[in-house]
Tab-separated table of C-alpha atoms and ligand atoms in Angstrom:
chain	number	residue	atom	x	y	z
C	1	MET	CA	-9.250	-21.916	18.285
C	2	ILE	CA	-6.618	-19.089	19.086
C	3	GLN	CA	-3.914	-19.556	21.620
C	4	ASP	CA	-4.006	-17.856	25.156
C	5	ILE	CA	-2.984	-14.275	24.659
C	6	ASP	CA	-3.029	-11.112	26.947
C	7	PHE	CA	-4.743	-8.124	25.645
C	8	TYR	CA	-3.519	-4.674	26.524
C	9	ARG	CA	-5.080	-1.254	25.728
C	10	PRO	CA	-2.778	1.624	26.132
C	11	GLY	CA	-4.285	4.967	27.063
C	12	SER	CA	-1.941	6.943	24.740
C	13	LEU	CA	0.662	6.368	22.246
C	14	GLU	CA	3.261	7.229	25.091
C	15	GLU	CA	1.818	4.564	27.172
C	16	LEU	CA	2.167	1.990	24.213
C	17	LEU	CA	5.728	3.097	23.663
C	18	THR	CA	6.809	2.315	26.979
C	19	PHE	CA	4.835	-1.038	27.129
C	20	LEU	CA	6.608	-2.087	23.968
C	21	LYS	CA	10.097	-0.967	25.526
C	22	ASP	CA	9.289	-3.159	28.743
C	23	HIS	CA	7.390	-6.257	27.088
C	24	GLY	CA	9.438	-6.242	23.648
C	25	SER	CA	9.344	-9.092	21.329
C	26	ASN	CA	6.440	-11.176	22.262
C	27	VAL	CA	3.933	-8.056	21.709
C	28	LYS	CA	1.775	-7.813	18.760
C	29	ILE	CA	-0.134	-4.298	17.882
C	30	ILE	CA	-3.390	-5.099	16.924
C	31	ALA	CA	-5.637	-2.142	14.940
C	32	GLY	CA	-8.364	-3.336	13.056
C	33	GLY	CA	-7.718	-7.156	13.545
C	34	THR	CA	-8.625	-8.406	9.859
C	35	ASP	CA	-5.120	-9.527	9.129
C	36	ILE	CA	-4.062	-10.482	12.739
C	37	VAL	CA	-7.216	-12.405	13.763
C	38	PRO	CA	-7.608	-14.823	10.692
C	39	GLY	CA	-3.911	-15.151	10.948
C	40	LEU	CA	-4.093	-16.268	14.573
C	41	ARG	CA	-7.234	-18.616	13.936
C	42	GLN	CA	-5.027	-20.349	10.989
C	43	LYS	CA	-1.961	-20.586	13.179
C	44	ALA	CA	0.234	-18.488	10.755
C	45	SER	CA	4.124	-18.991	11.921
C	46	ARG	CA	4.426	-15.141	11.877
C	47	PHE	CA	1.967	-14.817	14.647
C	48	SER	CA	3.164	-17.797	16.648
C	49	HIS	CA	5.496	-15.797	19.255
C	50	VAL	CA	2.736	-13.636	20.149
C	51	LYS	CA	1.954	-13.700	24.053
C	52	THR	CA	0.091	-10.199	24.237
C	53	LEU	CA	-1.936	-8.187	21.814
C	54	ALA	CA	-1.487	-4.227	22.199
C	55	ASP	CA	-4.844	-2.642	20.677
C	56	ILE	CA	-4.469	0.793	19.285
C	57	GLN	CA	-7.442	1.513	17.184
C	58	HIS	CA	-8.976	3.517	19.605
C	59	LEU	CA	-6.200	5.974	19.760
C	60	HIS	CA	-7.614	9.134	18.169
C	61	GLU	CA	-4.502	10.679	17.775
C	62	LEU	CA	-3.517	8.018	15.269
C	63	LYS	CA	-6.507	8.464	12.974
C	64	THR	CA	-6.223	12.175	11.834
C	65	ILE	CA	-5.885	13.200	8.096
C	66	GLU	CA	-4.717	16.523	7.136
C	67	ILE	CA	-2.955	18.575	4.819
C	68	SER	CA	-0.058	21.134	5.721
C	69	ASP	CA	3.078	22.045	4.326
C	70	GLY	CA	2.584	20.654	1.203
C	71	HIS	CA	1.854	17.166	2.403
C	72	LEU	CA	-1.103	15.025	3.364
C	73	SER	CA	-0.426	13.319	6.583
C	74	ILE	CA	-2.701	10.053	7.215
C	75	GLY	CA	-2.628	8.569	10.902
C	76	SER	CA	-2.105	4.921	10.849
C	77	CYS	CA	-5.110	3.988	12.465
C	78	ALA	CA	-7.179	5.663	9.766
C	79	THR	CA	-9.727	3.127	8.172
C	80	PHE	CA	-10.243	2.354	4.520
C	81	SER	CA	-13.689	3.708	4.812
C	82	GLN	CA	-12.123	6.921	6.457
C	83	ILE	CA	-9.781	7.135	3.436
C	84	GLU	CA	-12.423	6.163	0.857
C	85	ALA	CA	-14.869	9.180	1.883
C	86	ASN	CA	-12.187	11.838	2.791
C	87	ALA	CA	-12.395	14.694	0.422
C	88	LEU	CA	-8.711	15.588	0.682
C	89	ILE	CA	-7.630	12.255	-0.422
C	90	ARG	CA	-10.230	12.089	-3.114
C	91	LYS	CA	-8.969	15.237	-4.633
C	92	HIS	CA	-5.470	15.034	-4.309
C	93	PHE	CA	-4.886	11.215	-3.968
C	94	PRO	CA	-7.525	9.685	-6.067
C	95	LEU	CA	-5.778	6.478	-6.494
C	96	LEU	CA	-5.560	5.874	-2.970
C	97	SER	CA	-9.124	6.410	-2.481
C	98	CYS	CA	-10.146	4.261	-5.482
C	99	ALA	CA	-7.953	1.372	-3.940
C	100	ALA	CA	-9.736	2.057	-0.366
C	101	GLY	CA	-12.837	1.401	-1.789
C	102	LEU	CA	-11.968	-1.618	-3.619
C	103	ILE	CA	-10.699	-3.404	-0.297
C	104	GLY	CA	-13.073	-6.398	1.100
C	105	SER	CA	-16.454	-5.443	2.184
C	106	THR	CA	-18.046	-2.554	3.987
C	107	GLN	CA	-17.572	-4.418	7.214
C	108	ILE	CA	-13.643	-5.047	6.443
C	109	ARG	CA	-13.112	-1.204	5.326
C	110	ASN	CA	-14.842	-0.012	8.560
C	111	ARG	CA	-12.332	-1.854	10.457
C	112	ALA	CA	-9.129	-2.276	8.379
C	113	THR	CA	-6.671	0.496	8.753
C	114	ILE	CA	-3.972	1.525	6.307
C	115	ALA	CA	-1.006	0.652	8.533
C	116	GLY	CA	-2.137	-2.672	9.070
C	117	ASN	CA	-2.269	-3.436	5.414
C	118	VAL	CA	1.367	-1.736	4.974
C	119	VAL	CA	2.765	-3.763	7.893
C	120	ASN	CA	1.108	-7.025	6.952
C	121	ASN	CA	2.633	-6.261	3.550
C	122	ALA	CA	1.053	-9.233	1.526
C	123	PRO	CA	1.797	-9.079	-2.065
C	124	CYS	CA	-1.994	-8.125	-2.634
C	125	ALA	CA	-2.143	-5.247	-0.095
C	126	ASP	CA	-4.279	-2.921	-2.253
C	127	SER	CA	-3.200	0.386	-0.479
C	128	VAL	CA	0.679	-0.218	-1.394
C	129	PRO	CA	0.940	0.490	-5.076
C	130	PRO	CA	-0.906	3.726	-4.696
C	131	LEU	CA	1.026	4.810	-1.853
C	132	LEU	CA	4.401	3.925	-3.833
C	133	VAL	CA	3.569	6.027	-6.740
C	134	TYR	CA	2.571	8.775	-4.278
C	135	ASP	CA	6.119	8.644	-2.834
C	136	ALA	CA	4.816	7.814	0.534
C	137	ILE	CA	6.907	8.530	3.464
C	138	VAL	CA	6.588	6.463	6.415
C	139	CYS	CA	6.582	7.913	10.146
C	140	VAL	CA	7.803	5.428	13.045
C	141	ARG	CA	7.970	6.181	16.741
C	142	SER	CA	9.820	4.025	19.567
C	143	HIS	CA	10.875	4.729	23.070
C	144	ARG	CA	14.162	5.343	21.307
C	145	GLU	CA	13.843	7.602	18.249
C	146	ASP	CA	11.419	8.957	15.854
C	147	TYR	CA	12.202	8.583	12.339
C	148	THR	CA	10.640	8.485	8.636
C	149	VAL	CA	11.743	6.241	5.762
C	150	PRO	CA	10.600	6.024	2.329
C	151	LEU	CA	7.929	3.174	2.126
C	152	ASN	CA	9.714	1.368	-0.646
C	153	GLU	CA	12.724	1.078	1.906
C	154	LEU	CA	10.078	-0.434	4.748
C	155	LEU	CA	9.112	-3.449	2.726
C	156	LEU	CA	11.388	-6.278	2.858
C	157	LYS	CA	9.743	-9.261	1.804
C	158	PRO	CA	6.065	-10.809	1.740
C	159	TYR	CA	4.803	-10.459	5.040
C	160	GLN	CA	7.738	-8.764	6.440
C	161	THR	CA	8.972	-5.137	6.939
C	162	ARG	CA	12.000	-3.477	8.410
C	163	LEU	CA	9.853	-2.262	11.533
C	164	ASN	CA	11.265	-3.534	14.922
C	165	ALA	CA	9.133	-5.194	17.411
C	166	ASP	CA	9.119	-2.092	19.903
C	167	GLU	CA	8.324	0.276	16.780
C	168	VAL	CA	5.057	1.885	15.935
C	169	LEU	CA	4.005	3.097	12.421
C	170	THR	CA	2.234	6.384	13.438
C	171	GLY	CA	1.401	7.579	9.992
C	172	PHE	CA	2.167	8.395	6.392
C	173	ARG	CA	3.218	11.739	4.684
C	174	LEU	CA	2.493	12.226	0.837
C	175	PRO	CA	3.630	15.228	-0.988
C	176	VAL	CA	0.802	16.890	-2.872
C	177	LEU	CA	1.552	16.455	-6.474
C	178	ALA	CA	2.041	19.415	-9.013
C	179	ASP	CA	-0.517	20.046	-11.626
C	180	GLY	CA	-0.977	17.915	-14.817
C	181	TYR	CA	-0.907	14.342	-13.192
C	182	ARG	CA	-3.419	11.830	-14.314
C	183	GLY	CA	-3.295	8.380	-12.672
C	184	GLU	CA	-5.166	4.923	-12.456
C	185	PHE	CA	-5.515	2.218	-9.833
C	186	TYR	CA	-6.286	-1.129	-11.419
C	187	LYS	CA	-7.320	-4.104	-9.690
C	188	LEU	CA	-8.079	-7.677	-10.955
C	189	GLY	CA	-9.760	-10.321	-8.692
C	190	ARG	CA	-11.507	-13.582	-9.069
C	191	ARG	CA	-14.674	-11.675	-8.722
C	192	ARG	CA	-16.182	-8.319	-8.302
C	193	GLY	CA	-16.747	-7.940	-4.727
C	194	VAL	CA	-14.906	-8.929	-1.437
C	195	SER	CA	-11.897	-10.112	-3.774
C	196	ILE	CA	-8.210	-10.400	-3.029
C	197	SER	CA	-6.152	-8.846	-5.834
C	198	ARG	CA	-4.862	-11.405	-8.269
C	199	ILE	CA	-3.141	-8.451	-10.306
C	200	SER	CA	-2.929	-4.723	-9.576
C	201	LEU	CA	-1.314	-1.752	-10.721
C	202	ALA	CA	-1.044	1.951	-10.058
C	203	VAL	CA	0.055	4.417	-12.614
C	204	LEU	CA	0.610	8.020	-12.710
C	205	MET	CA	1.648	10.137	-15.593
C	206	GLN	CA	2.593	13.759	-16.239
C	207	LEU	CA	1.986	15.139	-19.516
C	208	GLN	CA	2.846	18.581	-20.974
C	209	GLY	CA	2.621	19.258	-24.799
C	210	GLY	CA	2.162	15.648	-25.592
C	211	SER	CA	5.321	14.449	-23.953
C	212	ILE	CA	5.784	12.742	-20.611
C	213	GLN	CA	7.374	14.533	-17.996
C	214	ASP	CA	7.003	12.185	-15.158
C	215	PHE	CA	6.100	8.617	-15.285
C	216	ARG	CA	5.406	6.408	-12.170
C	217	VAL	CA	4.356	2.691	-11.823
C	218	ALA	CA	3.876	0.308	-9.202
C	219	SER	CA	2.938	-3.338	-9.122
C	220	GLY	CA	0.568	-5.359	-6.620
C	221	ALA	CA	0.096	-9.002	-6.367
C	222	ILE	CA	2.124	-9.728	-9.512
C	223	THR	CA	5.463	-9.511	-7.940
C	224	PRO	CA	6.364	-10.804	-4.353
C	225	VAL	CA	6.278	-7.284	-2.700
C	226	SER	CA	4.742	-4.335	-4.419
C	227	VAL	CA	7.612	-2.252	-6.306
C	228	ARG	CA	8.043	0.781	-8.329
C	229	LEU	CA	9.395	-0.405	-11.914
C	230	SER	CA	12.107	2.241	-12.094
C	231	GLY	CA	13.324	0.963	-15.684
C	232	ILE	CA	10.111	1.755	-17.248
C	233	GLU	CA	9.620	5.046	-15.539
C	234	GLU	CA	12.889	6.193	-16.626
C	235	TYR	CA	12.465	5.067	-20.290
C	236	ALA	CA	9.350	6.804	-20.307
C	237	ARG	CA	10.220	10.221	-19.292
C	238	ASP	CA	10.767	12.880	-21.880
C	239	ARG	CA	9.224	10.843	-24.672
C	240	LYS	CA	6.216	11.601	-26.890
C	241	ALA	CA	2.924	9.927	-25.540
C	242	GLY	CA	1.120	7.642	-27.777
C	243	SER	CA	0.163	4.301	-28.884
C	244	GLU	CA	3.820	3.363	-30.439
C	245	LEU	CA	5.492	4.296	-26.814
C	246	PHE	CA	2.509	2.575	-24.724
C	247	ALA	CA	3.053	-0.764	-26.705
C	248	GLN	CA	6.653	-0.687	-26.124
C	249	LEU	CA	6.306	0.154	-21.996
C	250	ALA	CA	3.698	-2.740	-22.052
C	251	GLN	CA	6.404	-5.050	-23.483
C	252	GLN	CA	9.030	-3.598	-21.040
C	253	LEU	CA	6.436	-4.123	-17.982
C	254	GLY	CA	6.166	-7.999	-19.057
C	255	ASN	CA	10.062	-8.236	-19.267
C	256	GLU	CA	10.512	-6.518	-15.808
C	257	ILE	CA	7.849	-8.856	-14.125
C	258	ILE	CA	9.446	-12.002	-15.537
C	259	LYS	CA	12.897	-10.475	-14.608
C	260	ILE	CA	11.635	-10.066	-10.769
C	261	THR	CA	9.210	-13.243	-10.461
C	262	GLY	CA	10.731	-15.709	-13.270
C	263	MET	CA	8.440	-17.832	-15.141
C	264	ARG	CA	5.693	-19.169	-12.883
C	265	TRP	CA	2.496	-21.368	-13.409
C	266	SER	CA	0.510	-18.180	-13.787
C	267	THR	CA	2.818	-16.072	-15.891
C	268	PRO	CA	0.938	-17.206	-19.236
C	269	TYR	CA	-2.240	-15.986	-17.867
C	270	LYS	CA	-1.346	-12.904	-15.875
C	271	LEU	CA	1.025	-11.464	-18.143
C	272	PRO	CA	-0.795	-10.992	-21.114
C	273	VAL	CA	-3.776	-9.166	-18.754
C	274	VAL	CA	-1.474	-6.983	-17.172
C	275	GLN	CA	0.322	-5.898	-20.311
C	276	GLN	CA	-3.136	-5.208	-21.900
C	277	MET	CA	-4.457	-3.389	-18.915
C	278	PHE	CA	-1.363	-1.489	-18.664
C	279	TYR	CA	-1.674	-0.374	-22.400
C	280	GLN	CA	-5.290	0.487	-22.113
C	281	ILE	CA	-4.726	2.559	-18.941
C	282	LEU	CA	-1.950	4.781	-20.530
C	283	MET	CA	-4.243	5.229	-23.927
C	284	LYS	CA	-7.130	6.375	-21.524
C	285	LEU	CA	-4.887	8.669	-19.527
C	286	ASN	CA	-3.636	10.047	-22.711
C	287	ASP	CA	-7.044	10.749	-24.417
C	288	GLU	CA	-8.191	12.318	-21.122
C	289	SER	CA	-5.283	14.702	-21.099
C	290	VAL	CA	-6.219	15.743	-24.868
C	291	THR	CA	-9.771	16.112	-24.227
C	292	GLY	CA	-9.127	17.789	-20.936
M	301	FAD	C1	-12.736	-10.789	4.545
M	301	FAD	C2	-11.405	-9.975	4.045
M	301	FAD	C3	-11.142	-9.239	3.075
M	301	FAD	C4	-10.011	-8.620	2.682
M	301	FAD	N1	-10.034	-7.929	1.481
M	301	FAD	C5	-8.693	-7.285	1.302
M	301	FAD	C6	-8.539	-6.541	-0.170
M	301	FAD	O1	-9.480	-6.723	-0.792
M	301	FAD	N2	-7.457	-5.939	-0.099
M	301	FAD	C7	-6.490	-5.882	0.798
M	301	FAD	O2	-5.514	-5.283	0.622
M	301	FAD	N3	-6.681	-6.444	1.951
M	301	FAD	C8	-7.666	-7.105	2.260
M	301	FAD	N4	-7.823	-7.918	3.464
M	301	FAD	C9	-6.811	-7.747	4.480
M	301	FAD	C10	-6.869	-6.522	5.423
M	301	FAD	O3	-8.190	-6.422	5.747
M	301	FAD	C11	-5.998	-5.568	5.354
M	301	FAD	O4	-4.656	-5.888	5.248
M	301	FAD	C12	-6.076	-4.436	6.484
M	301	FAD	O5	-5.700	-3.324	6.145
M	301	FAD	C13	-5.200	-4.793	7.632
M	301	FAD	O6	-5.385	-3.934	8.521
M	301	FAD	P1	-5.798	-3.956	10.172
M	301	FAD	O7	-5.873	-2.957	10.970
M	301	FAD	O8	-7.184	-4.892	10.203
M	301	FAD	O9	-4.643	-4.709	10.596
M	301	FAD	P2	-4.256	-5.918	11.768
M	301	FAD	O10	-4.604	-7.108	11.412
M	301	FAD	O11	-4.864	-5.367	13.263
M	301	FAD	O12	-2.617	-5.789	11.962
M	301	FAD	C14	-1.989	-6.403	10.758
M	301	FAD	C15	-0.526	-6.321	10.880
M	301	FAD	O13	0.070	-4.850	11.054
M	301	FAD	C16	0.702	-4.757	12.368
M	301	FAD	N5	0.212	-3.206	13.000
M	301	FAD	C17	-0.924	-2.754	12.458
M	301	FAD	N6	-0.910	-1.480	12.799
M	301	FAD	C18	0.149	-1.075	13.051
M	301	FAD	C19	1.083	0.042	13.437
M	301	FAD	N7	0.643	1.161	13.519
M	301	FAD	N8	2.377	-0.186	13.899
M	301	FAD	C20	2.975	-1.254	13.714
M	301	FAD	N9	2.121	-2.406	13.383
M	301	FAD	C21	1.112	-2.289	13.062
M	301	FAD	C22	0.148	-5.698	13.458
M	301	FAD	O14	1.080	-5.997	14.309
M	301	FAD	C23	-0.082	-7.010	12.290
M	301	FAD	O15	1.160	-7.598	12.352
M	301	FAD	C24	-9.052	-8.559	3.757
M	301	FAD	C25	-9.412	-9.182	4.884
M	301	FAD	C26	-10.389	-10.162	5.184
M	301	FAD	C27	-10.704	-10.711	6.466
């Protein structure tokens, strides 16, 4: 049973901002509802204060996906089905389109939104590692102000972000990459379909003449909140790509994860898997760059 909750359907984003100003902390935005509805059913403490749900999924102004000024803009209410199918995202941000296609089932992807995934901020949120390696900027609006914030600064701890109760995440801006980047999104769950990530990684590498120009890696599910692993990124830059370096990077990845999480019951299982997958991804990306 879900507690009694009022339901509000704004006619526009402006109307929603005014409603949030007037009704404040007991209102929760609902987009696809695929996190919030199960959360309410399970009486999750993070939703226990909710008296009103403000539905935004019908607001078309929050669904657009377009490229301008060297940036891709994705509206907060874009669903993962929309993101997976979008030709601009497939071409310029393939890791995001791949992650979108691996989320839940068709029914979930038809409802689940990218903003809901980010604001819920579960450790296993699949869109977050790709967004982090693509340096996503988050666009936020309230009745007080509009501002942007790098995604890594928005994510606080599991199931918590820096967003205030009267703020709406309106979308994301992703800078289009220069040439020469290759990357991969890797997800490991307990089964192939409709599976929550136990381990996920997003890796981006820019190679030139056999050496690494830029290197980006973000963790998912293996750390409490998805993070960019900046120590490894800095170490890799300007070094010669190859199996020797990749083995060192895989070793460092293990060390960084233990530094963040400490030793857990799952560490002896997860760590060798994540190190081996990371190494194999790097070898594959390097081979692809050689064979063109
Ligand atoms: C069966 C099942 C399978 C799933 N599989 C996966 C999976 O494989 N990978 C994965 O990552 N997730 C998975 N999920 C989780 C879920 O589908 C995603 O996290 C989804 O993207 C959440 O989006 P939503 O629109 O449904 O969010 P909602 O449930 O509507 O909202 C989630 C949170 O975000 C807030 N919010 C939403 N939009 C905004 C906004 N614009 N501004 C401010 N706050 C906002 C809400 O207030 C709420 O706190 C699964 C869920 C189910 C039920």
